[in-house]
Coordinates of C-alpha atoms in Angstrom, one line a residue:
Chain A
X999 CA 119.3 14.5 121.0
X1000 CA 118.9 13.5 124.7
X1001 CA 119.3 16.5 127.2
X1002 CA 122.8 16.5 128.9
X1003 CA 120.8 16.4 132.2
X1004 CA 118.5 13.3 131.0
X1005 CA 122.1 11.8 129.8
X1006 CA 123.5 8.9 132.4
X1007 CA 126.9 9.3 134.0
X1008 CA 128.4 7.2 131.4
X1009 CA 126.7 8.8 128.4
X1010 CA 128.5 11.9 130.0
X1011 CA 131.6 10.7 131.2
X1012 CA 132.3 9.5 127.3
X1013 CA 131.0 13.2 125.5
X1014 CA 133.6 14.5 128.1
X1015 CA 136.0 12.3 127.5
X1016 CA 135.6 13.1 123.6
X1017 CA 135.7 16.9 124.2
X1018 CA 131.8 16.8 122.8
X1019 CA 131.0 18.5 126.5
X1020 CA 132.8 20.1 129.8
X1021 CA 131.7 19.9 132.9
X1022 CA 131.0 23.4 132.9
X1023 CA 128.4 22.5 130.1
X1024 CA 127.0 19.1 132.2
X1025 CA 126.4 21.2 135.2
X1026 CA 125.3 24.1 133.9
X1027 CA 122.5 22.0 132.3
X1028 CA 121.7 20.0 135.6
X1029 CA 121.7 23.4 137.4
X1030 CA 119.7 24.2 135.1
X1031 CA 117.0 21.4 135.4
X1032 CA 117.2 21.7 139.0
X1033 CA 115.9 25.7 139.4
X1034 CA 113.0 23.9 136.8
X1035 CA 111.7 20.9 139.3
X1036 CA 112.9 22.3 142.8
X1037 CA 109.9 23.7 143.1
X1038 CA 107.7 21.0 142.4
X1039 CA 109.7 17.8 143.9
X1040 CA 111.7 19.4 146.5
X1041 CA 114.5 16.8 146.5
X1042 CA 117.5 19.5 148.2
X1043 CA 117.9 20.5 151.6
X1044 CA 120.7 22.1 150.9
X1045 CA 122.3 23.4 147.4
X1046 CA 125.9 23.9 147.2
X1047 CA 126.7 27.4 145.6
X1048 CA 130.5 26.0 144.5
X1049 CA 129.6 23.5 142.0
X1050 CA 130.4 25.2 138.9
X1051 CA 133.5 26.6 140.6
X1052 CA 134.1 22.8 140.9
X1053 CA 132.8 22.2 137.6
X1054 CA 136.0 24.4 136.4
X1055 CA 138.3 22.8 138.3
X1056 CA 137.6 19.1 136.8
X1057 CA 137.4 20.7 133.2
X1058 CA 141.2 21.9 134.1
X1059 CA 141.8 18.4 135.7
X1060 CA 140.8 17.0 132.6
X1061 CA 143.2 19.0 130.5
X1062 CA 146.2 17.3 132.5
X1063 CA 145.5 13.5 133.4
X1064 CA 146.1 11.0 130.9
X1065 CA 143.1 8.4 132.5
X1066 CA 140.6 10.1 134.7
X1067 CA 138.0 8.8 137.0
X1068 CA 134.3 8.6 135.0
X1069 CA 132.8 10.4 138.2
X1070 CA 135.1 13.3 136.8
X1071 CA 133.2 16.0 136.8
X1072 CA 129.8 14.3 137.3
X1073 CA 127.4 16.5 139.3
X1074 CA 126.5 14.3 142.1
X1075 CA 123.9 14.8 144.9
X1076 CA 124.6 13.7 148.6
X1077 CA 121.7 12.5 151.4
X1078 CA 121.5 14.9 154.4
X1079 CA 123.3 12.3 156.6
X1080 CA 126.6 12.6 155.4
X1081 CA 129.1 14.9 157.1
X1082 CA 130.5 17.1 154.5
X1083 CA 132.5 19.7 155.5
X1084 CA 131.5 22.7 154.1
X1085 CA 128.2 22.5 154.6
X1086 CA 125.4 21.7 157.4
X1087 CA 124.5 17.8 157.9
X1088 CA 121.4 18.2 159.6
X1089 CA 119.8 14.5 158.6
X1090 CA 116.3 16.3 158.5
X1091 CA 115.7 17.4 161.8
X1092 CA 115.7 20.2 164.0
X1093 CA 117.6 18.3 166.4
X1094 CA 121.0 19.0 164.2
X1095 CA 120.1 22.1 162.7
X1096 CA 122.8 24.2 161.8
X1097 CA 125.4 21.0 162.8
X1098 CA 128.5 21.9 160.7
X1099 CA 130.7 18.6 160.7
X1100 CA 134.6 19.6 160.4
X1101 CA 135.2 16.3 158.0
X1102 CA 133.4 14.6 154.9
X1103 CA 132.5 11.7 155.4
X1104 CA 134.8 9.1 153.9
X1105 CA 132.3 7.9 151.2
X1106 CA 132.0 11.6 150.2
X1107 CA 135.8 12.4 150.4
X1108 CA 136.3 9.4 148.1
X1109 CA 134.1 11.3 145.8
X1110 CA 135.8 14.5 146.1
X1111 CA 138.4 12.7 145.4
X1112 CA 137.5 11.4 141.9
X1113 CA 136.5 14.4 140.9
X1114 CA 133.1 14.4 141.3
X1115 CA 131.0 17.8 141.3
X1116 CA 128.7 18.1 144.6
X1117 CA 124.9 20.0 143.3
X1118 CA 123.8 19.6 146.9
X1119 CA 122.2 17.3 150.1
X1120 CA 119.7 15.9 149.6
X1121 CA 116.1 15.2 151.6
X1122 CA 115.5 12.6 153.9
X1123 CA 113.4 11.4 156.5
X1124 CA 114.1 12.8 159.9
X1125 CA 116.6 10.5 160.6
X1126 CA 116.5 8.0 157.9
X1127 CA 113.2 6.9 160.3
X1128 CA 111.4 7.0 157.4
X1129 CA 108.4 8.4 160.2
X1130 CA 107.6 11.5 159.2
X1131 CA 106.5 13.2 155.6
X1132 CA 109.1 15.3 154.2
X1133 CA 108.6 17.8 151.5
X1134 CA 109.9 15.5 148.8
X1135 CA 107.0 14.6 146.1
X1136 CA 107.5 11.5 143.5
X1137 CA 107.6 12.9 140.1
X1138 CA 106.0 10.5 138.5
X1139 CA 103.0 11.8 140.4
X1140 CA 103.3 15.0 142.5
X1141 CA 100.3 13.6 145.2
X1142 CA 102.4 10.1 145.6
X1143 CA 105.7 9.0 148.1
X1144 CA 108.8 9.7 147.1
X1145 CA 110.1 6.9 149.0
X1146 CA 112.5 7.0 151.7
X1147 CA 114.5 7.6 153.0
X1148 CA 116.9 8.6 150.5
X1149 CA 113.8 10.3 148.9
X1150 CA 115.9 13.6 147.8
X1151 CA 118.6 11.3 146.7
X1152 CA 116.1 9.2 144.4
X1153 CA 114.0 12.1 142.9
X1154 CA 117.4 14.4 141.8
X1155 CA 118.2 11.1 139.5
X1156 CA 114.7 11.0 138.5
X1157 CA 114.0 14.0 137.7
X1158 CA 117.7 15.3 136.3
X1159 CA 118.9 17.5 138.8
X1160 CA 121.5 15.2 139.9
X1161 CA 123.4 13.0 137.3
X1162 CA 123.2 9.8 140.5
X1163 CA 123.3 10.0 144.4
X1164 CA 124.6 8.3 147.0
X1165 CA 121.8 7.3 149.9
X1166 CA 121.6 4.7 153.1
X1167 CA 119.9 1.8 153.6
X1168 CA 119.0 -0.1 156.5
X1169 CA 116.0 -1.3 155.4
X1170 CA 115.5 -0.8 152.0
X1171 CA 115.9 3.2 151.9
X1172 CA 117.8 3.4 148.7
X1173 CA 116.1 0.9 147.3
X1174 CA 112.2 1.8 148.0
X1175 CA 112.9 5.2 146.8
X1176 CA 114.7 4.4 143.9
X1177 CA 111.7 1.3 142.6
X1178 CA 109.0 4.1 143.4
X1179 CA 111.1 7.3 141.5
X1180 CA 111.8 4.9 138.4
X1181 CA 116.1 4.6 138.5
X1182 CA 118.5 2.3 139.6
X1183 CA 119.3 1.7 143.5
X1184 CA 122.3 -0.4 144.4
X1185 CA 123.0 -1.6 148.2
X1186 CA 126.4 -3.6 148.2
X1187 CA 127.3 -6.1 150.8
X1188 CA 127.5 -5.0 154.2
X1189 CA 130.9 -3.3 154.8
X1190 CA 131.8 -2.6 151.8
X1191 CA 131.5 0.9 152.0
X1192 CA 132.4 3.3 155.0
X1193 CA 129.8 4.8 157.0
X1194 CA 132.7 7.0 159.1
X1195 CA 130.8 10.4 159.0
X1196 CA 127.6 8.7 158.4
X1197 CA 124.4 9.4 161.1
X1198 CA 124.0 6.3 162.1
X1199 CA 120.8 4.3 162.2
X1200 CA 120.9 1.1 163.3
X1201 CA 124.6 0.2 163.0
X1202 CA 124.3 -3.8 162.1
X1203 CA 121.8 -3.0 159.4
X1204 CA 123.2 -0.1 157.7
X1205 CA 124.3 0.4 154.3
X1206 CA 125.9 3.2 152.2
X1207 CA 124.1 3.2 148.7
X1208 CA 124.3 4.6 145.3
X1209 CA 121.2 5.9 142.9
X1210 CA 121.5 6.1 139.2
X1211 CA 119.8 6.0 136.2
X1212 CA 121.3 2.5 135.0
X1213 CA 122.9 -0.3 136.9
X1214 CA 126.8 0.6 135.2
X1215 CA 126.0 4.4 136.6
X1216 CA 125.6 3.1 140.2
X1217 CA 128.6 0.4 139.5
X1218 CA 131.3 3.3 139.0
X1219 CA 129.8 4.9 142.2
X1220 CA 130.5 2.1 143.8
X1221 CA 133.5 1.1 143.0
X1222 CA 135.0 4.9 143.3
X1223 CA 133.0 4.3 147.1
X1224 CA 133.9 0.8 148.0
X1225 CA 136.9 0.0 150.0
X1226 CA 138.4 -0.3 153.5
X1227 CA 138.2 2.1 156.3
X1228 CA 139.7 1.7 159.4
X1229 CA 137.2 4.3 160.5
X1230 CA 134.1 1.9 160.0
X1231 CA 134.4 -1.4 162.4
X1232 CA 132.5 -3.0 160.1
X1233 CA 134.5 -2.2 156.8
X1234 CA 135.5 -5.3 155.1
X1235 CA 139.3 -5.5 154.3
X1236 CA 138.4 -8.1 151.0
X1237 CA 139.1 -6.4 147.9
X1238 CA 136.2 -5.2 145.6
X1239 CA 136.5 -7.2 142.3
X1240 CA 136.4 -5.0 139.6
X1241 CA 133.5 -4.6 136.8
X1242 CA 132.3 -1.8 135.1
X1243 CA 136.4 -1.7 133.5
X1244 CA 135.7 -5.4 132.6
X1245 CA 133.6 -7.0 129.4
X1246 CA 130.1 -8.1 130.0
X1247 CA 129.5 -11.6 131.5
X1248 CA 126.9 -13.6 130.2
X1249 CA 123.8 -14.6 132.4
X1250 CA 123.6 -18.1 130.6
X1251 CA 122.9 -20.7 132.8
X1252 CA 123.1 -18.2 135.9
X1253 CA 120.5 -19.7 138.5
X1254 CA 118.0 -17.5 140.5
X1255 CA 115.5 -18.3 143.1
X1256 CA 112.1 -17.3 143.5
X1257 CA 110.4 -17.6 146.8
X1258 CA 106.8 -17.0 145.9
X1259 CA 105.3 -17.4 149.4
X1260 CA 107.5 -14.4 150.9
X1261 CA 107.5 -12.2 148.0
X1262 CA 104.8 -12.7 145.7
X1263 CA 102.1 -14.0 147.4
X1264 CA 101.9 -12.3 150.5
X1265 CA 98.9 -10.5 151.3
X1266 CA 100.3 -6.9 150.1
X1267 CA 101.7 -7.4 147.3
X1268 CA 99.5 -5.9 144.4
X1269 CA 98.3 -7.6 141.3
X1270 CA 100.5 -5.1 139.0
X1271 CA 103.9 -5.1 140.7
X1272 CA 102.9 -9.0 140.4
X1273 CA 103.0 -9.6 137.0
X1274 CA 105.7 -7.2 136.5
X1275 CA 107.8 -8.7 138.1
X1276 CA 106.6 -12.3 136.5
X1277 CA 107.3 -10.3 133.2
X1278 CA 110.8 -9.6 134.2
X1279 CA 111.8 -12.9 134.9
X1280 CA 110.8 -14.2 132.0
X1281 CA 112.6 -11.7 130.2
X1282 CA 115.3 -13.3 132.6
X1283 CA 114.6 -16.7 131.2
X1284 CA 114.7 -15.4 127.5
X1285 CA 118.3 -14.2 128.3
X1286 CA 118.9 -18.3 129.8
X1287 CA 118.8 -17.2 133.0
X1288 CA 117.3 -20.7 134.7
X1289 CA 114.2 -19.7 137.5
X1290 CA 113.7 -21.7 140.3
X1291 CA 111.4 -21.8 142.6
X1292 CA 112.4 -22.0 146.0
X1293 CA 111.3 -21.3 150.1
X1294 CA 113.6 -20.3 152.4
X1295 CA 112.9 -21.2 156.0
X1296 CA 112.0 -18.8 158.9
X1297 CA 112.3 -15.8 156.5
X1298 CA 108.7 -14.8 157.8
X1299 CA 110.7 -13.7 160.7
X1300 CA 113.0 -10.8 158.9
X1301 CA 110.3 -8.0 159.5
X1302 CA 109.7 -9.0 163.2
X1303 CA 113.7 -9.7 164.0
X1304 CA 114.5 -5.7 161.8
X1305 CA 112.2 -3.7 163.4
X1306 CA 112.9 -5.2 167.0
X1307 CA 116.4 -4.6 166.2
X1308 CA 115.8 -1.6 164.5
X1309 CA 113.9 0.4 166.9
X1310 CA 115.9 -0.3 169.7
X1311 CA 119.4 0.7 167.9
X1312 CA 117.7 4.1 166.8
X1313 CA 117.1 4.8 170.4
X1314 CA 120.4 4.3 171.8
X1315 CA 122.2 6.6 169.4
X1316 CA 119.6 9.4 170.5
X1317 CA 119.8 9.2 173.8
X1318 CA 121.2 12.6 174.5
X1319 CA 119.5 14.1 171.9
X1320 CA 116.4 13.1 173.3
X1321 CA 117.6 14.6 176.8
X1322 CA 117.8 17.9 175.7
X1323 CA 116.1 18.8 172.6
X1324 CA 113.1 16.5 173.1
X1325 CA 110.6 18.5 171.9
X1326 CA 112.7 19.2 168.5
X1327 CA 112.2 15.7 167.2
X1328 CA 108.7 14.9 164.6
X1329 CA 106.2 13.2 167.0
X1330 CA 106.4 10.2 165.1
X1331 CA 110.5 10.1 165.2
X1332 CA 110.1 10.8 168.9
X1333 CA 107.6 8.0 169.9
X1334 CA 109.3 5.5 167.7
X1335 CA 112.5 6.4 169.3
X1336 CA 111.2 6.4 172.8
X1337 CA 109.3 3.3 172.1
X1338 CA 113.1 1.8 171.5
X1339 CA 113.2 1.8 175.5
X1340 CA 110.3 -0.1 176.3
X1341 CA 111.3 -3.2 174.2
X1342 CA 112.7 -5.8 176.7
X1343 CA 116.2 -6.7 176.4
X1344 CA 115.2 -10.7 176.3
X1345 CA 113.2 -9.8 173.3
X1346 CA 116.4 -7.7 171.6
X1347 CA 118.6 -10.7 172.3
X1348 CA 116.1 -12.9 171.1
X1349 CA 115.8 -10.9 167.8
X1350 CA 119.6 -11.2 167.5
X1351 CA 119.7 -15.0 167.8
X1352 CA 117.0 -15.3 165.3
X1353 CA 118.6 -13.2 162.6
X1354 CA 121.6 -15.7 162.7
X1355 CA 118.8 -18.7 161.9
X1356 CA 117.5 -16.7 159.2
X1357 CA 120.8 -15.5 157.3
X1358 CA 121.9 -19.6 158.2
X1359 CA 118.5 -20.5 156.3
X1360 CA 119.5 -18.0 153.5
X1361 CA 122.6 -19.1 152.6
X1362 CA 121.4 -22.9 153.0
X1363 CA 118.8 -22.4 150.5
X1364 CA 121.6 -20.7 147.7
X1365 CA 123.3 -23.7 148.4
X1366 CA 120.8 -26.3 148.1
X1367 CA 119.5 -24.7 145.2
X1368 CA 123.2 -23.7 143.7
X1369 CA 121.6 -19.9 143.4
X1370 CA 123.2 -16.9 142.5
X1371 CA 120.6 -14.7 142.9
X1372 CA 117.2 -14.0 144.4
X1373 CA 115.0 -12.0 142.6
X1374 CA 111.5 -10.5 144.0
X1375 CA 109.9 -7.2 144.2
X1376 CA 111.9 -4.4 145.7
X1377 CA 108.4 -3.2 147.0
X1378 CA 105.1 -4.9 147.4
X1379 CA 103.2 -2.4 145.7
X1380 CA 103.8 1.6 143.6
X1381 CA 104.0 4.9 145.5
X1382 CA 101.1 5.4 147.6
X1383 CA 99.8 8.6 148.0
X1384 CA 100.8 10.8 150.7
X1385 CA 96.8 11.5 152.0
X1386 CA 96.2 7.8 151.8
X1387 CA 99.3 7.0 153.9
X1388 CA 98.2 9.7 156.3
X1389 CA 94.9 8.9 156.5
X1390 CA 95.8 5.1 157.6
X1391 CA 96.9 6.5 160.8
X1392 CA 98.1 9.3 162.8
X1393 CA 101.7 8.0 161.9
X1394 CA 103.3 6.5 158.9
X1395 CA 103.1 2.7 158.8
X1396 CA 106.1 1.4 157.7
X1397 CA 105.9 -2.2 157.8
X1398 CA 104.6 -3.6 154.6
X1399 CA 107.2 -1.1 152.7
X1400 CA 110.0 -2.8 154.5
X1401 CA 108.4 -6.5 154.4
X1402 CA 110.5 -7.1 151.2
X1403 CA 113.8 -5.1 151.9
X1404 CA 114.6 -5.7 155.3
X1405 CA 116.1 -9.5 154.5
X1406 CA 118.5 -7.8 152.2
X1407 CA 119.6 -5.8 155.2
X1408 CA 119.5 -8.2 157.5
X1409 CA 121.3 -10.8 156.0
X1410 CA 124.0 -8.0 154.6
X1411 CA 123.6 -9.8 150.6
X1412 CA 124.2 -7.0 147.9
X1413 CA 121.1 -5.8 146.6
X1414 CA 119.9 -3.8 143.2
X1415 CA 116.9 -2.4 142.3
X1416 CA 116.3 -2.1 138.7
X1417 CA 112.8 -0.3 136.8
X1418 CA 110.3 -3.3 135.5
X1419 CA 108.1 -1.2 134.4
X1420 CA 104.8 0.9 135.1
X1421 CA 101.5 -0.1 136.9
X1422 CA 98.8 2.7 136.2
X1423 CA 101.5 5.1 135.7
X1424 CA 103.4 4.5 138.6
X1425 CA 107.3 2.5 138.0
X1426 CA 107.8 -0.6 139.7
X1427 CA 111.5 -2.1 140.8
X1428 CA 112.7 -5.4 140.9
X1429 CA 115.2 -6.9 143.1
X1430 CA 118.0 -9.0 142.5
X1431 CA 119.7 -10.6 145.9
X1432 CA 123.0 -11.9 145.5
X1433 CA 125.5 -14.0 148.0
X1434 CA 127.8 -11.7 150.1
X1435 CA 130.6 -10.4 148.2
X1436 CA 129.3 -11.2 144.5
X1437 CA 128.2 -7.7 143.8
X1438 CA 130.0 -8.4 140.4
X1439 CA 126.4 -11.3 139.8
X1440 CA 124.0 -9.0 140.7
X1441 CA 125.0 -6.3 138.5
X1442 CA 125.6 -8.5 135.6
X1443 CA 122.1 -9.7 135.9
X1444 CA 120.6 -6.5 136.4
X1445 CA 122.7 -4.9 133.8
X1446 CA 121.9 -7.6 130.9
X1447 CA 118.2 -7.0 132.2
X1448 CA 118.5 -3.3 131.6
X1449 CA 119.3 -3.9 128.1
X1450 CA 117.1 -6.4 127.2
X1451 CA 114.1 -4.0 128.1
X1452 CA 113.7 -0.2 127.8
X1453 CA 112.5 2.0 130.7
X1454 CA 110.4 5.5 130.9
X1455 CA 112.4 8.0 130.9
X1456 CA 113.3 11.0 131.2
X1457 CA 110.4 12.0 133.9
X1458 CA 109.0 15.0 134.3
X1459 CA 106.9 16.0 137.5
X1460 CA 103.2 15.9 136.8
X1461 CA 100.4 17.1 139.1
X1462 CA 100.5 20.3 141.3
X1463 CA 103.3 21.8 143.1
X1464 CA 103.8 20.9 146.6
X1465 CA 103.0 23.2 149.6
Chain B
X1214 CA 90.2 6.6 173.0
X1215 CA 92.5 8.3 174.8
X1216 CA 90.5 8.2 178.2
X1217 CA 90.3 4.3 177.5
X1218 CA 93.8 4.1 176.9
X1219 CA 94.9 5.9 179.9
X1220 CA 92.6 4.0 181.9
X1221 CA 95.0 0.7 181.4
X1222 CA 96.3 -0.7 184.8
X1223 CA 99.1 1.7 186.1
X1224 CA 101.2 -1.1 186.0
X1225 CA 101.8 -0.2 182.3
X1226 CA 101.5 2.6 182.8
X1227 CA 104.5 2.6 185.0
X1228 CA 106.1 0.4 183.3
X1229 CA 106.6 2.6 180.6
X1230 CA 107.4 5.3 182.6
X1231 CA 110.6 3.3 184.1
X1232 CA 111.9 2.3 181.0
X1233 CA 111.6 5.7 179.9
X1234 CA 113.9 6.7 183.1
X1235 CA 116.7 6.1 181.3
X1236 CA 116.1 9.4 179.0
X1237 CA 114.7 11.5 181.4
X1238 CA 117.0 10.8 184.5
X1239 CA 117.9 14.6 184.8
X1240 CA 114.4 15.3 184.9
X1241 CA 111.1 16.1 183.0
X1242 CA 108.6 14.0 181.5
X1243 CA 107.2 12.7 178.5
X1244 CA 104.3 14.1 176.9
X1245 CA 101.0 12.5 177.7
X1246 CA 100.6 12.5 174.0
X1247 CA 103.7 10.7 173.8
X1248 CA 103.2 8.2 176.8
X1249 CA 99.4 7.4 175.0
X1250 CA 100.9 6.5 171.6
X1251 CA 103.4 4.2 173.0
X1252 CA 100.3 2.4 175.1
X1253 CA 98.5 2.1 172.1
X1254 CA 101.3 0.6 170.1
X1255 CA 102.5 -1.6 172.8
X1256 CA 100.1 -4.3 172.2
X1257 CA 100.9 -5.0 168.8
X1258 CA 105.0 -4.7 169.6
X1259 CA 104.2 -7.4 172.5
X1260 CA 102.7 -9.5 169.6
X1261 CA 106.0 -9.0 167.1
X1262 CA 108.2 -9.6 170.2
X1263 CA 106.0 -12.8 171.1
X1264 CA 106.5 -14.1 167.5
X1265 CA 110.6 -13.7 167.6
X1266 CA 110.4 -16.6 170.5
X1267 CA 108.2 -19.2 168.1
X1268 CA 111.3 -20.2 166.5
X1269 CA 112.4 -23.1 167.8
X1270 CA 115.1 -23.1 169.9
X1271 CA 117.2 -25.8 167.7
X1272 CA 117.4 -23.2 165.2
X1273 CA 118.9 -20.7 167.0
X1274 CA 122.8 -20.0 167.8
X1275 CA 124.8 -17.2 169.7
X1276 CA 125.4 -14.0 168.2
X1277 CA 128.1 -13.3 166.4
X1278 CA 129.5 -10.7 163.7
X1279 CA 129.0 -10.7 160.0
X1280 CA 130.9 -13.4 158.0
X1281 CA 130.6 -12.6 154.5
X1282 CA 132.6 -15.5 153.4
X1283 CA 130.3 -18.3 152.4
X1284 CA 132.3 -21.5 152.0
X1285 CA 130.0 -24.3 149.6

């Protein structure tokens, strides 16, 4: 019998529904699994002490609704960049230590709300930068990335001692750590869900994400998650069509693009996460899923038009910060962010007018090509280790992690990254890109991908403890 | 590789410094550590910058916000 703590959210949500668990039992056992691999991974910054206390509360909850939410009593873990109001946000930095936020953010009040059960915040890089190298270690290999940034958020799914997470991503950080750390990362279309109480990044480009350990777990995050906010500018006011409450779709038929020159062939992408990848979509083909390939023009440009855009949004949020508590920041944060001040404004602009040509060229080629998805690598290549990523320089390089999420991000298309199996070990993810608003496609082909094909699981960290 | 770094013409040198006024208007400086990074990075982010203006200019339109309506 699977361990309640290796069980998904809705293999729980059902043995609670049927009175075969409580949530007293669920979190106990995550608890549990976390005192056994916090030590080793180190995925919490900060671990809430009320969580059975709230455990209690949504077994008496239970008692008394007639339909409940399936996040009902679910122990969920949070990134470290989302206000909550009983505990620090501090986004992995010294610059907000100790910053006590006096509301939840509204993706995490909406969780609250359904009942969910908080185990803690999770690690990220300072900032979401993504620049320095937290204390999070992959499980599938102790000496290997975690990802990132949602690297906490990631390895708590992974490795049991969260049930799913919720993350950011504005370029690619709940999906890179979720292809690297073996579960399911899911960004939806840009403004579907709130960032109010969010640290911001880089405002046009961010995301709110969820982390599970199959595509329907990270569906009924979402759709608890998804929804206006007046709060968020950029929070879209079209209603989210519903799907985990609905019967499966079939893929047959469904048409999905393959652009080989940006994804496949370019220079970094290894020979493994290759012919995964080429695996999976034939797997996709088996289920009648037609695979074309296609190229979509001036996409070459999506890493030089994100990080322009990128760096310089970073800086202007951190302005004050980097006034008076300078010296607080990681070097690497700190020179990235001051580095946002010497880009030239013609060349910010510029960046801005070519991301409307690329998203133009995006949707022109699902049109020409009557596609309803994309489908590449979420990542060109498996978790690096950590001493090879320091050794390549005194700072974390960045850009060929990001070569393959960033489009997702800048284009604002909801994005999934699903498991496609192992190179030497490590897991590899695949991504499915689907037109804005049609998150209801991309989880259907992801989920009838899922079943088709089994992945590794549970994991359990190998290698030395960290540091 | 420091000294060769710092011995770029001032103009970049100053150049950096200016833009990096805007943080540290009430004062203080950044670290030379800091202010040799950027120089070593800044040839590389002139060449990303560089590449954003190769798209031709027929391709490009005016900025606007997000429409996630696609109409076929």
């Amino acid at each position: 019998m699977t361990e309640l703590a290796d069980c998904s959210l809705w293999e729980l949500e059902y043995l609670l529904r049927v009175g075969e668990a409580t949530s007293q039992t669920v979190t106990t056992a995550v608890l549990r699994r976390l005192a056994e691999t916090e030590p080793l991974v180190g995925a919490y910054a900060h671990i809430y002490g009320t969580a059975m206390r709230d455990a209690e509360v949504a077994d008496e909850r239970r008692k008394v609704e007639t339909r409940s939410s399936p996040l009902l009593g679910i122990p969920i873990a949070i990134k470290d960049v989302f206000h909550t109001a009983d505990a620090p946000t501090e986004a992995g930095s010294r610059v907000l230590r100790g910053f006590q936020a006096t509301e939840d953010a509204r993706a995490v009040s909406r969780l609250r709300s359904a009942g969910a059960v908080l185990v803690g915040k999770t690690v990220t890089h300072e900032f979401a930068y993504g620049m320095n190298t937290p204390r999070t270690r992959n499980p599938w290999n102790l000496g290997c990335y975690p990802g990132g940034s949602s690297a906490g958020s990631a390895v708590s799914v992974a490795v049991g001692s969260a049930v799913a997470s919720i993350g950011t991503d504005t370029a690619g950080s709940v999906r890179t750590p979720a292809a690297v750390n073996g579960v399911v990362g899911f960004k939806p279309t840009y403004g579907r869900i709130s960032r109010a109480g969010v640290v911001p990044a880089s405002p046009s480009l961010d995301h709110v994400g969820v982390l599970g350990r199959s595509v329907r777990d990270c569906a009924a995050l979402f759709e608890v998650m998804a929804g206006h906010d007046p709060r968020d500018p950029a929070s879209l006011r079209i209603p989210v069509q519903p799907w985990t409450s609905r019967p499966p779709d079939s893929v047959v038929g469904k048409r999905v693009g393959v652009d080989r020159s940006y994804f496949m062939d370019w220079d970094g992408v290894t020979g493994g996460v290759r012919s995964r990848v080429d695996t999976a979509l034939r797997v996709l083909q088996d289920l009648g899923v037609q695979v074309v390939d296609i190229h979509i023009p001036l996409l070459d440009m999506a890493s030089a038009v994100g990080s322009t855009l990128m760096t310089v949004d970073y800086s202007v949020w951190h302005r004050e910060h980097l006034q008076t508590k300078l010296a607080e920041y990681e070097p690497g944060t700190r020179r990235m962010l001051m580095l946002g001040y010497a880009t030239p404004a013609v060349a910010y602009v510029q960046a801005q007018r070519v991301r409307k040509a690329v998203a133009n060229a995006v949707r022109q080629t699902y049109m020409e090509h009557r596609l309803d998805a994309l489908v590449a690598p979420t990542i060109p290549l498996t978790a690096p280790t950590i001493q090879s990523m320091l050794e390549s320089g005194s700072d974390i390089d960045l850009s060929g992690l990001v070569h393959h999420s960033f489009p997702a991000n800048l284009v604002g298309l909801p994005c999934i990254s699903v498991p496609c199996g192992l190179d030497n070990g490590m897991p590899v993810g695949m991504q499915i890109l689907g037109r804005p608003l049609d998150e209801p496609m991309v989880l259907t082909l992801a989920a009838s991908y899922e079943e088709a094909t089994t992945s590794p699981r549970p994991i359990e960290p190998r290698g030395a403890p960290h540091g | 590789m420091c000294d060769d770094l710092l011995a770029q013409p001032d103009v970049t040198r100053s150049e950096i410094l200016a833009h990096l006024g805007i943080i540290f208007e009430e004062g203080g400086n950044p670290a030379e550590e800091d202010l040799v990074w950027i120089l070593k990075e800044l040839p590389s982010q002139r060449r990303v910058w560089k590449s954003l203006f190769s798209v031709r200019a027929g391709h490009l339109e005016s900025v606007e916000t997000f429409d996630p309506q696609w109409h076929d």
